[in-house]
PDB file of C-alpha atoms in Angstrom:
ATOM      1  CA  MET A   1      66.807  89.118 113.627  1.00  0.00           C
ATOM      2  CA  ASP A   2      63.230  89.563 114.936  1.00  0.00           C
ATOM      3  CA  GLU A   3      64.476  90.208 118.463  1.00  0.00           C
ATOM      4  CA  CYS A   4      66.928  92.934 117.402  1.00  0.00           C
ATOM      5  CA  THR A   5      66.488  96.112 119.472  1.00  0.00           C
ATOM      6  CA  HIS A   6      68.706  98.174 117.124  1.00  0.00           C
ATOM      7  CA  ASP A   7      70.710  99.141 120.202  1.00  0.00           C
ATOM      8  CA  CYS A   8      74.198  97.815 119.429  1.00  0.00           C
ATOM      9  CA  SER A   9      75.372  98.477 122.978  1.00  0.00           C
ATOM     10  CA  THR A  10      73.179  95.584 124.176  1.00  0.00           C
ATOM     11  CA  CYS A  11      74.513  93.067 121.637  1.00  0.00           C
ATOM     12  CA  GLY A  12      77.258  90.535 122.093  1.00  0.00           C
ATOM     13  CA  GLU A  13      79.843  89.342 119.608  1.00  0.00           C
ATOM     14  CA  SER A  14      77.435  86.569 118.540  1.00  0.00           C
ATOM     15  CA  CYS A  15      75.203  89.063 116.714  1.00  0.00           C
ATOM     16  CA  PRO A  16      75.083  87.914 113.040  1.00  0.00           C
ATOM     17  CA  SER A  17      75.224  91.495 111.771  1.00  0.00           C
ATOM     18  CA  ARG A  18      78.607  91.831 113.450  1.00  0.00           C
ATOM     19  CA  GLN A  19      79.905  88.619 111.948  1.00  0.00           C
ATOM     20  CA  ASP A  20      78.776  88.951 108.328  1.00  0.00           C
ATOM     21  CA  PRO A  21      80.830  91.485 106.328  1.00  0.00           C
ATOM     22  CA  GLN A  22      78.657  94.041 104.577  1.00  0.00           C
ATOM     23  CA  SER A  23      79.517  95.158 101.047  1.00  0.00           C
ATOM     24  CA  LEU A  24      79.878  98.910 100.583  1.00  0.00           C
ATOM     25  CA  LEU A  25      79.419  98.684  96.811  1.00  0.00           C
ATOM     26  CA  ALA A  26      76.639 100.873  95.476  1.00  0.00           C
ATOM     27  CA  PRO A  27      74.246  99.040  93.128  1.00  0.00           C
ATOM     28  CA  MET A  28      74.824  99.537  89.417  1.00  0.00           C
ATOM     29  CA  ASN A  29      71.897 100.959  87.488  1.00  0.00           C
ATOM     30  CA  ALA A  30      69.610  98.036  86.655  1.00  0.00           C
ATOM     31  CA  GLN A  31      69.681  98.821  82.930  1.00  0.00           C
ATOM     32  CA  SER A  32      73.457  99.214  82.739  1.00  0.00           C
ATOM     33  CA  ASN A  33      76.358  96.876  82.182  1.00  0.00           C
ATOM     34  CA  VAL A  34      79.733  98.476  82.898  1.00  0.00           C
ATOM     35  CA  LYS A  35      82.579  95.990  82.459  1.00  0.00           C
ATOM     36  CA  ASN A  36      85.687  97.955  83.508  1.00  0.00           C
ATOM     37  CA  VAL A  37      85.874 100.916  85.894  1.00  0.00           C
ATOM     38  CA  ILE A  38      89.217 102.750  85.883  1.00  0.00           C
ATOM     39  CA  ALA A  39      89.899 105.585  88.324  1.00  0.00           C
ATOM     40  CA  VAL A  40      92.192 108.393  87.131  1.00  0.00           C
ATOM     41  CA  VAL A  41      93.988 109.826  90.166  1.00  0.00           C
ATOM     42  CA  SER A  42      96.745 112.097  91.361  1.00  0.00           C
ATOM     43  CA  GLY A  43      97.855 113.305  94.754  1.00  0.00           C
ATOM     44  CA  LYS A  44      97.658 116.952  93.659  1.00  0.00           C
ATOM     45  CA  GLY A  45      95.740 119.222  91.349  1.00  0.00           C
ATOM     46  CA  GLY A  46      96.881 120.848  88.145  1.00  0.00           C
ATOM     47  CA  VAL A  47      98.634 117.876  86.552  1.00  0.00           C
ATOM     48  CA  GLY A  48      95.963 117.123  83.953  1.00  0.00           C
ATOM     49  CA  LYS A  49      93.719 114.352  85.307  1.00  0.00           C
ATOM     50  CA  SER A  50      90.711 115.548  83.323  1.00  0.00           C
ATOM     51  CA  LEU A  51      92.787 115.785  80.150  1.00  0.00           C
ATOM     52  CA  VAL A  52      94.128 112.253  80.590  1.00  0.00           C
ATOM     53  CA  THR A  53      90.652 110.960  81.487  1.00  0.00           C
ATOM     54  CA  ALA A  54      89.193 112.465  78.320  1.00  0.00           C
ATOM     55  CA  LEU A  55      92.039 111.318  76.082  1.00  0.00           C
ATOM     56  CA  MET A  56      91.900 107.766  77.434  1.00  0.00           C
ATOM     57  CA  ALA A  57      88.126 107.626  77.002  1.00  0.00           C
ATOM     58  CA  CYS A  58      88.539 108.758  73.387  1.00  0.00           C
ATOM     59  CA  ALA A  59      91.316 106.207  72.813  1.00  0.00           C
ATOM     60  CA  MET A  60      89.231 103.333  74.189  1.00  0.00           C
ATOM     61  CA  GLN A  61      86.157 104.551  72.317  1.00  0.00           C
ATOM     62  CA  ARG A  62      88.134 104.099  69.102  1.00  0.00           C
ATOM     63  CA  LYS A  63      89.003 100.550  70.186  1.00  0.00           C
ATOM     64  CA  SER A  64      85.628  99.290  71.426  1.00  0.00           C
ATOM     65  CA  GLY A  65      83.044 101.944  70.615  1.00  0.00           C
ATOM     66  CA  ARG A  66      81.713 101.826  74.193  1.00  0.00           C
ATOM     67  CA  ALA A  67      83.570 104.184  76.545  1.00  0.00           C
ATOM     68  CA  ALA A  68      82.275 106.498  79.249  1.00  0.00           C
ATOM     69  CA  VAL A  69      83.416 109.146  81.733  1.00  0.00           C
ATOM     70  CA  LEU A  70      82.017 109.579  85.229  1.00  0.00           C
ATOM     71  CA  ASP A  71      83.147 113.005  86.428  1.00  0.00           C
ATOM     72  CA  ALA A  72      83.736 112.572  90.160  1.00  0.00           C
ATOM     73  CA  ASP A  73      85.494 115.947  90.460  1.00  0.00           C
ATOM     74  CA  ILE A  74      82.243 117.542  91.604  1.00  0.00           C
ATOM     75  CA  THR A  75      83.659 120.904  92.680  1.00  0.00           C
ATOM     76  CA  GLY A  76      85.902 121.296  89.626  1.00  0.00           C
ATOM     77  CA  PRO A  77      84.108 119.642  86.704  1.00  0.00           C
ATOM     78  CA  SER A  78      85.750 120.259  83.332  1.00  0.00           C
ATOM     79  CA  ILE A  79      84.784 117.139  81.380  1.00  0.00           C
ATOM     80  CA  PRO A  80      81.729 118.644  79.603  1.00  0.00           C
ATOM     81  CA  ARG A  81      83.776 121.512  78.219  1.00  0.00           C
ATOM     82  CA  LEU A  82      86.509 119.222  76.897  1.00  0.00           C
ATOM     83  CA  PHE A  83      83.893 117.313  74.899  1.00  0.00           C
ATOM     84  CA  GLY A  84      82.040 120.382  73.636  1.00  0.00           C
ATOM     85  CA  LEU A  85      79.037 119.892  75.922  1.00  0.00           C
ATOM     86  CA  GLU A  86      79.406 122.941  78.154  1.00  0.00           C
ATOM     87  CA  GLY A  87      76.046 124.662  78.571  1.00  0.00           C
ATOM     88  CA  THR A  88      74.042 121.539  77.710  1.00  0.00           C
ATOM     89  CA  GLN A  89      71.968 119.609  80.232  1.00  0.00           C
ATOM     90  CA  ALA A  90      71.533 115.902  80.701  1.00  0.00           C
ATOM     91  CA  GLU A  91      68.082 114.458  80.125  1.00  0.00           C
ATOM     92  CA  ALA A  92      66.165 112.000  82.258  1.00  0.00           C
ATOM     93  CA  THR A  93      63.397 109.436  82.173  1.00  0.00           C
ATOM     94  CA  GLU A  94      60.954 108.816  85.013  1.00  0.00           C
ATOM     95  CA  THR A  95      63.394 106.374  86.575  1.00  0.00           C
ATOM     96  CA  ALA A  96      66.935 107.372  85.552  1.00  0.00           C
ATOM     97  CA  LEU A  97      69.303 110.064  84.388  1.00  0.00           C
ATOM     98  CA  LEU A  98      70.593 109.744  80.839  1.00  0.00           C
ATOM     99  CA  PRO A  99      74.274 110.403  80.109  1.00  0.00           C
ATOM    100  CA  SER A 100      75.182 113.012  77.545  1.00  0.00           C
ATOM    101  CA  VAL A 101      77.044 111.727  74.497  1.00  0.00           C
ATOM    102  CA  SER A 102      80.003 113.343  72.728  1.00  0.00           C
ATOM    103  CA  ASP A 103      80.403 113.542  68.953  1.00  0.00           C
ATOM    104  CA  SER A 104      82.571 110.406  69.009  1.00  0.00           C
ATOM    105  CA  GLY A 105      80.068 108.476  71.145  1.00  0.00           C
ATOM    106  CA  VAL A 106      81.684 108.749  74.603  1.00  0.00           C
ATOM    107  CA  LYS A 107      79.005 108.757  77.318  1.00  0.00           C
ATOM    108  CA  LEU A 108      79.402 111.435  80.009  1.00  0.00           C
ATOM    109  CA  MET A 109      77.927 112.413  83.351  1.00  0.00           C
ATOM    110  CA  SER A 110      79.081 115.478  85.265  1.00  0.00           C
ATOM    111  CA  ILE A 111      77.514 117.845  87.774  1.00  0.00           C
ATOM    112  CA  ASN A 112      77.796 120.638  85.190  1.00  0.00           C
ATOM    113  CA  LEU A 113      75.352 118.725  82.998  1.00  0.00           C
ATOM    114  CA  LEU A 114      72.761 119.086  85.779  1.00  0.00           C
ATOM    115  CA  LEU A 115      73.238 122.770  86.654  1.00  0.00           C
ATOM    116  CA  ASP A 116      71.355 125.649  85.043  1.00  0.00           C
ATOM    117  CA  ASN A 117      74.629 127.568  84.802  1.00  0.00           C
ATOM    118  CA  SER A 118      78.010 125.877  84.464  1.00  0.00           C
ATOM    119  CA  THR A 119      79.670 128.720  86.409  1.00  0.00           C
ATOM    120  CA  THR A 120      77.544 128.101  89.506  1.00  0.00           C
ATOM    121  CA  PRO A 121      79.916 126.980  92.289  1.00  0.00           C
ATOM    122  CA  VAL A 122      79.201 123.711  94.071  1.00  0.00           C
ATOM    123  CA  ILE A 123      79.674 124.504  97.767  1.00  0.00           C
ATOM    124  CA  TRP A 124      78.895 121.200  99.432  1.00  0.00           C
ATOM    125  CA  ARG A 125      80.461 119.217 102.236  1.00  0.00           C
ATOM    126  CA  GLY A 126      82.275 115.945 101.655  1.00  0.00           C
ATOM    127  CA  PRO A 127      79.437 113.504 102.441  1.00  0.00           C
ATOM    128  CA  VAL A 128      77.125 115.283  99.983  1.00  0.00           C
ATOM    129  CA  LEU A 129      79.797 115.201  97.256  1.00  0.00           C
ATOM    130  CA  ALA A 130      80.320 111.502  97.905  1.00  0.00           C
ATOM    131  CA  GLY A 131      76.583 110.890  97.674  1.00  0.00           C
ATOM    132  CA  VAL A 132      76.416 112.528  94.251  1.00  0.00           C
ATOM    133  CA  VAL A 133      79.177 110.241  92.965  1.00  0.00           C
ATOM    134  CA  LYS A 134      77.213 107.190  94.089  1.00  0.00           C
ATOM    135  CA  GLN A 135      74.120 108.582  92.377  1.00  0.00           C
ATOM    136  CA  PHE A 136      76.083 108.987  89.147  1.00  0.00           C
ATOM    137  CA  TRP A 137      76.823 105.260  89.362  1.00  0.00           C
ATOM    138  CA  SER A 138      73.399 104.022  90.476  1.00  0.00           C
ATOM    139  CA  ASP A 139      70.945 106.489  88.943  1.00  0.00           C
ATOM    140  CA  VAL A 140      72.467 107.010  85.477  1.00  0.00           C
ATOM    141  CA  LEU A 141      71.356 104.688  82.706  1.00  0.00           C
ATOM    142  CA  TRP A 142      74.802 103.979  81.271  1.00  0.00           C
ATOM    143  CA  GLY A 143      73.741 101.057  79.091  1.00  0.00           C
ATOM    144  CA  ASP A 144      76.568  98.848  77.819  1.00  0.00           C
ATOM    145  CA  VAL A 145      80.015 100.264  78.597  1.00  0.00           C
ATOM    146  CA  ASP A 146      83.325  98.475  78.126  1.00  0.00           C
ATOM    147  CA  TYR A 147      85.553 101.128  79.723  1.00  0.00           C
ATOM    148  CA  MET A 148      84.412 103.739  82.235  1.00  0.00           C
ATOM    149  CA  PHE A 149      86.997 106.287  83.355  1.00  0.00           C
ATOM    150  CA  VAL A 150      86.341 108.093  86.635  1.00  0.00           C
ATOM    151  CA  ASP A 151      87.852 111.579  86.763  1.00  0.00           C
ATOM    152  CA  MET A 152      88.818 111.912  90.428  1.00  0.00           C
ATOM    153  CA  PRO A 153      89.383 115.059  92.475  1.00  0.00           C
ATOM    154  CA  PRO A 154      92.947 115.543  93.757  1.00  0.00           C
ATOM    155  CA  GLY A 155      94.066 114.032  97.017  1.00  0.00           C
ATOM    156  CA  THR A 156      92.784 111.175  99.148  1.00  0.00           C
ATOM    157  CA  GLY A 157      89.644 112.633 100.761  1.00  0.00           C
ATOM    158  CA  ASP A 158      85.960 111.683 100.947  1.00  0.00           C
ATOM    159  CA  VAL A 159      85.245 111.398  97.228  1.00  0.00           C
ATOM    160  CA  PRO A 160      88.220 109.179  96.291  1.00  0.00           C
ATOM    161  CA  LEU A 161      87.451 106.946  99.272  1.00  0.00           C
ATOM    162  CA  THR A 162      83.808 106.729  98.176  1.00  0.00           C
ATOM    163  CA  VAL A 163      84.810 105.780  94.635  1.00  0.00           C
ATOM    164  CA  PHE A 164      87.109 102.989  95.833  1.00  0.00           C
ATOM    165  CA  GLN A 165      84.548 101.635  98.288  1.00  0.00           C
ATOM    166  CA  SER A 166      81.326 102.131  96.312  1.00  0.00           C
ATOM    167  CA  LEU A 167      82.338 101.441  92.703  1.00  0.00           C
ATOM    168  CA  PRO A 168      83.878  98.189  91.415  1.00  0.00           C
ATOM    169  CA  VAL A 169      87.157  99.857  90.476  1.00  0.00           C
ATOM    170  CA  LYS A 170      89.297  97.392  88.546  1.00  0.00           C
ATOM    171  CA  GLY A 171      92.436  99.555  88.596  1.00  0.00           C
ATOM    172  CA  ILE A 172      93.797 103.081  88.629  1.00  0.00           C
ATOM    173  CA  LEU A 173      95.793 105.311  86.319  1.00  0.00           C
ATOM    174  CA  ILE A 174      98.106 107.812  88.004  1.00  0.00           C
ATOM    175  CA  VAL A 175      98.681 111.190  86.377  1.00  0.00           C
ATOM    176  CA  THR A 176     101.853 113.096  87.119  1.00  0.00           C
ATOM    177  CA  SER A 177     104.203 115.751  85.741  1.00  0.00           C
ATOM    178  CA  PRO A 178     108.022 115.937  85.603  1.00  0.00           C
ATOM    179  CA  GLN A 179     108.707 118.119  88.670  1.00  0.00           C
ATOM    180  CA  GLU A 180     110.679 116.527  91.508  1.00  0.00           C
ATOM    181  CA  LEU A 181     107.947 117.338  94.052  1.00  0.00           C
ATOM    182  CA  VAL A 182     105.429 115.294  92.092  1.00  0.00           C
ATOM    183  CA  GLY A 183     107.457 112.123  92.707  1.00  0.00           C
ATOM    184  CA  MET A 184     106.364 112.225  96.343  1.00  0.00           C
ATOM    185  CA  ILE A 185     102.757 112.760  95.259  1.00  0.00           C
ATOM    186  CA  VAL A 186     102.917 109.729  92.996  1.00  0.00           C
ATOM    187  CA  GLU A 187     104.217 107.658  95.886  1.00  0.00           C
ATOM    188  CA  LYS A 188     101.156 108.715  97.905  1.00  0.00           C
ATOM    189  CA  ALA A 189      98.821 107.670  95.088  1.00  0.00           C
ATOM    190  CA  VAL A 190     100.560 104.299  94.732  1.00  0.00           C
ATOM    191  CA  ASN A 191     100.408 103.715  98.489  1.00  0.00           C
ATOM    192  CA  MET A 192      96.703 104.623  98.526  1.00  0.00           C
ATOM    193  CA  ALA A 193      96.060 102.087  95.763  1.00  0.00           C
ATOM    194  CA  GLU A 194      97.887  99.417  97.745  1.00  0.00           C
ATOM    195  CA  MET A 195      95.878 100.230 100.884  1.00  0.00           C
ATOM    196  CA  MET A 196      92.619  99.965  98.914  1.00  0.00           C
ATOM    197  CA  ASN A 197      93.834  96.737  97.270  1.00  0.00           C
ATOM    198  CA  VAL A 198      93.424  98.174  93.770  1.00  0.00           C
ATOM    199  CA  PRO A 199      96.146  97.597  91.153  1.00  0.00           C
ATOM    200  CA  VAL A 200      97.945 100.466  89.426  1.00  0.00           C
ATOM    201  CA  LEU A 201      97.428  99.909  85.705  1.00  0.00           C
ATOM    202  CA  GLY A 202      99.759 102.649  84.524  1.00  0.00           C
ATOM    203  CA  ILE A 203     101.285 106.093  84.952  1.00  0.00           C
ATOM    204  CA  VAL A 204     100.797 108.986  82.543  1.00  0.00           C
ATOM    205  CA  GLU A 205     103.246 111.883  82.728  1.00  0.00           C
ATOM    206  CA  ASN A 206     101.665 115.065  81.390  1.00  0.00           C
ATOM    207  CA  MET A 207     103.662 118.075  80.119  1.00  0.00           C
ATOM    208  CA  SER A 208     106.571 115.689  79.811  1.00  0.00           C
ATOM    209  CA  TYR A 209     108.572 117.487  77.117  1.00  0.00           C
ATOM    210  CA  PHE A 210     108.404 119.957  74.245  1.00  0.00           C
ATOM    211  CA  GLN A 211     109.470 118.745  70.831  1.00  0.00           C
ATOM    212  CA  CYS A 212     110.729 121.519  68.562  1.00  0.00           C
ATOM    213  CA  PRO A 213     108.797 121.448  65.262  1.00  0.00           C
ATOM    214  CA  ASP A 214     111.861 122.756  63.385  1.00  0.00           C
ATOM    215  CA  CYS A 215     114.735 120.575  64.584  1.00  0.00           C
ATOM    216  CA  GLY A 216     112.803 117.757  66.263  1.00  0.00           C
ATOM    217  CA  ARG A 217     114.838 118.048  69.464  1.00  0.00           C
ATOM    218  CA  ARG A 218     113.100 117.405  72.777  1.00  0.00           C
ATOM    219  CA  HIS A 219     113.310 120.014  75.540  1.00  0.00           C
ATOM    220  CA  ASN A 220     112.449 119.168  79.165  1.00  0.00           C
ATOM    221  CA  ILE A 221     110.712 122.407  80.151  1.00  0.00           C
ATOM    222  CA  PHE A 222     109.878 121.236  83.686  1.00  0.00           C
ATOM    223  CA  GLY A 223     113.095 119.320  84.251  1.00  0.00           C
ATOM    224  CA  ASP A 224     114.189 115.765  83.621  1.00  0.00           C
ATOM    225  CA  SER A 225     111.552 113.091  83.858  1.00  0.00           C
ATOM    226  CA  HIS A 226     111.701 110.548  86.680  1.00  0.00           C
ATOM    227  CA  VAL A 227     108.519 108.674  85.791  1.00  0.00           C
ATOM    228  CA  GLN A 228     110.337 105.569  84.549  1.00  0.00           C
ATOM    229  CA  GLU A 229     112.311 105.333  87.799  1.00  0.00           C
ATOM    230  CA  ILE A 230     109.172 105.689  89.914  1.00  0.00           C
ATOM    231  CA  ALA A 231     107.289 103.168  87.794  1.00  0.00           C
ATOM    232  CA  ALA A 232     110.131 100.635  88.014  1.00  0.00           C
ATOM    233  CA  ARG A 233     110.312 101.059  91.787  1.00  0.00           C
ATOM    234  CA  HIS A 234     106.675  99.972  92.066  1.00  0.00           C
ATOM    235  CA  CYS A 235     106.759  97.367  89.272  1.00  0.00           C
ATOM    236  CA  ILE A 236     104.457  99.418  87.049  1.00  0.00           C
ATOM    237  CA  PHE A 237     105.193  98.555  83.438  1.00  0.00           C
ATOM    238  CA  ASN A 238     102.723 100.711  81.506  1.00  0.00           C
ATOM    239  CA  VAL A 239     103.979 104.294  81.190  1.00  0.00           C
ATOM    240  CA  ALA A 240     103.076 107.082  78.768  1.00  0.00           C
ATOM    241  CA  GLN A 241     104.367 110.625  78.310  1.00  0.00           C
ATOM    242  CA  ILE A 242     102.237 113.442  76.916  1.00  0.00           C
ATOM    243  CA  PRO A 243     104.186 116.260  75.241  1.00  0.00           C
ATOM    244  CA  MET A 244     103.568 119.968  75.564  1.00  0.00           C
ATOM    245  CA  ASP A 245     101.763 120.769  72.326  1.00  0.00           C
ATOM    246  CA  ALA A 246      99.763 123.933  71.617  1.00  0.00           C
ATOM    247  CA  ALA A 247      97.234 121.831  69.701  1.00  0.00           C
ATOM    248  CA  ILE A 248      96.137 120.091  72.934  1.00  0.00           C
ATOM    249  CA  PRO A 249      94.905 123.142  74.914  1.00  0.00           C
ATOM    250  CA  ALA A 250      93.469 124.572  71.701  1.00  0.00           C
ATOM    251  CA  ALA A 251      91.351 121.458  71.216  1.00  0.00           C
ATOM    252  CA  CYS A 252      90.325 121.502  74.885  1.00  0.00           C
ATOM    253  CA  ASP A 253      89.199 125.128  74.688  1.00  0.00           C
ATOM    254  CA  ALA A 254      87.297 124.383  71.482  1.00  0.00           C
ATOM    255  CA  GLY A 255      85.552 121.393  73.043  1.00  0.00           C
ATOM    256  CA  SER A 256      87.006 119.019  70.474  1.00  0.00           C
ATOM    257  CA  ILE A 257      89.103 116.657  72.587  1.00  0.00           C
ATOM    258  CA  ASP A 258      87.822 113.864  70.316  1.00  0.00           C
ATOM    259  CA  SER A 259      89.875 115.318  67.454  1.00  0.00           C
ATOM    260  CA  ILE A 260      93.266 114.718  69.133  1.00  0.00           C
ATOM    261  CA  ALA A 261      94.843 111.594  67.620  1.00  0.00           C
ATOM    262  CA  ALA A 262      97.182 111.166  70.649  1.00  0.00           C
ATOM    263  CA  PRO A 263      99.751 108.794  69.070  1.00  0.00           C
ATOM    264  CA  TRP A 264     101.747 108.887  72.329  1.00  0.00           C
ATOM    265  CA  LEU A 265      98.837 107.089  74.061  1.00  0.00           C
ATOM    266  CA  GLN A 266      98.132 104.382  71.493  1.00  0.00           C
ATOM    267  CA  ASP A 267     100.542 101.750  72.841  1.00  0.00           C
ATOM    268  CA  PHE A 268      99.595 102.683  76.401  1.00  0.00           C
ATOM    269  CA  ALA A 269      95.876 102.200  75.621  1.00  0.00           C
ATOM    270  CA  GLY A 270      96.603  98.859  73.953  1.00  0.00           C
ATOM    271  CA  ARG A 271      98.495  97.554  76.976  1.00  0.00           C
ATOM    272  CA  LEU A 272      95.744  98.835  79.277  1.00  0.00           C
ATOM    273  CA  GLN A 273      93.180  96.895  77.279  1.00  0.00           C
ATOM    274  CA  GLU A 274      95.292  93.725  77.540  1.00  0.00           C
ATOM    275  CA  ASP A 275      95.781  94.127  81.300  1.00  0.00           C
ATOM    276  CA  LEU A 276      92.056  94.660  81.880  1.00  0.00           C
ATOM    277  CA  ASP A 277      91.247  91.563  79.841  1.00  0.00           C
ATOM    278  CA  LYS A 278      93.654  89.543  82.003  1.00  0.00           C
ATOM    279  CA  LEU A 279      92.061  90.881  85.191  1.00  0.00           C
ATOM    280  CA  SER A 280      88.597  89.973  83.876  1.00  0.00           C
ATOM    281  CA  LYS A 281      89.694  86.397  83.201  1.00  0.00           C
ATOM    282  CA  LYS A 282      91.103  86.065  86.730  1.00  0.00           C
ATOM    283  CA  ALA A 283      87.893  87.360  88.330  1.00  0.00           C
TER     284      ALA A 283
END
């Protein structure tokens, strides 16, 4: 309004700016077309969110050929190393940042791709971290992407809130492990999703079991799994379990996450694709 004094204390309830809801979504890069944004979350650290993010991106890359990872874990970025890009730097044009690309074609953006040294700590306050995440969405020329996975930091602080409010998140994947304590953490993640009005698309239990290569018997190293019970309680029907396998950390350390076939995620990835297609048709 021309007569606006920008002093809200002088305005009444008839002020149009108070009546019209304002979108908090950050603008997508003008030269990008990202169809599905999936946030990978957990209520605590150390359960393998980055691993699941990378494996799911690789799985969906095999299906569509157009997957990406936005590394929102600014203070603990590990995505570049998993894909063999540690020590490399992202390039840029005059108007946009360019994502780095893994050997299998997965597009990546992480703070470690912008630092001179990947061991340099990022000691920033929450609002600055949140601002970087929005820049990764708006200032990176992602191009055409069918499935973008956002590797979230643990908990429910500034960055997760920014992702849910600023990015068009279509659904979340919850990562957990078999310990009893984690059940409570999963409940927190589910409740957060409900509060943000974002559907839970599935639960992935990492370090679920060890399968003996000699006898084939499964051993529950961290105790019996309760993921199916938790999923059923919240009407979540897509569940996957990742075994403890020495080949997984070996591939991660070697930067060859693309080489892991991950048969235990194939059905899960297929159902995820179907659910996202259904959500797109409803929109």
